[in-house]
Amino acid sequence: MAVVGRACLIIAFALTLYGVGAAIYGARPGNRRFAESARRAVYATAGLITAAFVILEIAFLRSDFSYVTVSTHSSTTTPFFYKAADTAGQKWDRMVLDDSIAANSCVAADFNGDRKMDLACIDAGAPNALKWYENTRK
């Protein structure tokens, strides 16, 4: 999916460049077809950018940390304890990580260098007790 999203953005950029050129050329008398083509390029660009955005949103909802944007902007300071239960984001499921501690001051980071976000929390009930949750997803 990342390749599709990147392709959408590259094609959208190329269409934008074409659209600007076609609009400038179409503004001259007798070049109405180029002005119409530039307008259609704007619509196509909007569609491609929307598709790329939807792909990125799906990656965020799935916590797909193979995307650089998701791994650097998702759960870096506040981990998700609620996960979207539907694609519209209207229903949420609570994620219980551990019933044995009162988690306080949680931090999400790649602690072991495997390019997957892990979670470390301090137990509020036991001072100086740190618990690490390794991300074992493939």
XYZ file of C-alpha atoms in Angstrom:
138
model
C 0.000 0.000 0.000
C 2.878 2.375 0.669
C 3.982 2.057 -2.956
C 0.465 2.915 -4.142
C 0.311 5.960 -1.852
C 3.716 7.176 -3.018
C 2.711 6.662 -6.665
C -0.469 8.680 -6.071
C 1.577 11.574 -4.709
C 4.142 11.478 -7.519
C 1.446 11.403 -10.196
C -0.441 14.191 -8.396
C 2.710 16.321 -8.400
C 3.231 15.736 -12.122
C -0.427 16.568 -12.808
C -0.082 19.762 -10.798
C 2.895 20.848 -12.883
C 0.981 20.023 -16.057
C -2.120 21.826 -14.773
C -0.207 25.020 -14.052
C 1.368 24.988 -17.494
C -1.913 24.168 -19.212
C -3.727 26.920 -17.291
C -1.130 29.524 -18.271
C -1.182 28.427 -21.903
C -4.990 28.089 -21.872
C -5.415 31.668 -20.672
C -4.306 32.891 -24.093
C -7.038 33.497 -26.683
C -7.934 30.452 -28.757
C -6.539 27.863 -26.315
C -9.749 26.981 -24.496
C -8.992 23.241 -24.617
C -5.899 23.685 -22.470
C -7.844 25.663 -19.858
C -10.407 22.841 -19.703
C -7.598 20.293 -19.432
C -6.062 22.250 -16.543
C -9.388 22.183 -14.716
C -9.594 18.410 -15.121
C -6.015 18.091 -13.875
C -7.086 19.821 -10.649
C -9.875 17.263 -10.172
C -7.532 14.354 -10.845
C -4.944 15.783 -8.448
C -7.564 16.124 -5.708
C -8.613 12.509 -6.230
C -5.044 11.217 -6.081
C -4.199 13.186 -2.951
C -7.388 11.923 -1.308
C -6.431 8.337 -2.170
C -2.949 8.823 -0.672
C -4.499 10.328 2.471
C -6.903 7.392 2.870
C -4.012 4.929 2.546
C -2.087 6.781 5.266
C -5.144 6.926 7.554
C -5.611 3.158 7.177
C -1.957 2.709 8.184
C -2.553 4.856 11.296
C -5.689 2.899 12.242
C -3.858 -0.407 11.812
C -0.772 0.902 13.660
C 1.351 -0.115 10.678
C 4.729 1.152 11.873
C 6.424 0.130 8.626
C 5.324 3.567 7.376
C 7.841 6.199 8.452
C 5.087 8.767 9.047
C 3.139 6.385 11.292
C 6.208 5.294 13.260
C 7.344 8.862 13.895
C 3.965 10.471 14.594
C 1.906 7.768 16.261
C 2.098 6.932 19.939
C 5.394 8.678 20.526
C 4.299 10.326 23.764
C 0.786 9.052 24.410
C 0.150 5.431 23.455
C -3.186 4.292 22.099
C -5.212 2.674 24.828
C -8.291 2.836 22.644
C -8.393 1.441 19.120
C -10.965 2.195 16.418
C -13.411 -0.705 16.185
C -14.862 0.449 12.879
C -13.450 2.224 9.843
C -15.552 5.344 10.472
C -14.000 5.806 13.923
C -17.388 5.928 15.635
C -16.831 2.912 17.916
C -13.762 2.329 20.045
C -12.462 -0.726 21.881
C -10.475 -0.364 25.094
C -7.115 -2.103 25.003
C -6.002 -3.490 28.363
C -2.266 -4.003 28.348
C -1.789 -5.288 31.851
C -4.159 -5.596 34.819
C -1.310 -6.049 37.284
C 0.020 -2.467 37.284
C -1.318 1.058 37.526
C 0.424 2.427 34.451
C 1.771 5.933 34.801
C 4.029 7.947 32.497
C 4.042 5.614 29.512
C 6.426 6.171 26.618
C 6.308 4.501 23.204
C 9.612 4.102 21.365
C 11.696 1.537 19.522
C 13.678 0.375 22.551
C 15.274 -2.735 21.028
C 16.069 -1.416 17.526
C 13.707 -3.718 15.611
C 11.898 -0.749 13.952
C 8.676 -1.540 15.864
C 7.278 0.705 18.584
C 7.488 -0.779 22.083
C 5.901 0.568 25.252
C 7.464 1.280 28.657
C 5.376 2.316 31.662
C 6.136 3.214 35.254
C 3.941 1.518 37.858
C 2.277 4.213 39.975
C 1.686 1.698 42.766
C 5.317 0.643 43.098
C 7.876 3.444 42.888
C 10.795 2.849 40.551
C 9.057 -0.135 38.927
C 9.362 -0.021 35.151
C 7.562 -2.419 32.850
C 8.472 -2.861 29.201
C 6.007 -4.219 26.636
C 7.784 -5.450 23.523
C 5.934 -5.184 20.209
C 6.027 -8.712 18.826
C 3.876 -8.053 15.737
C 5.320 -9.206 12.469
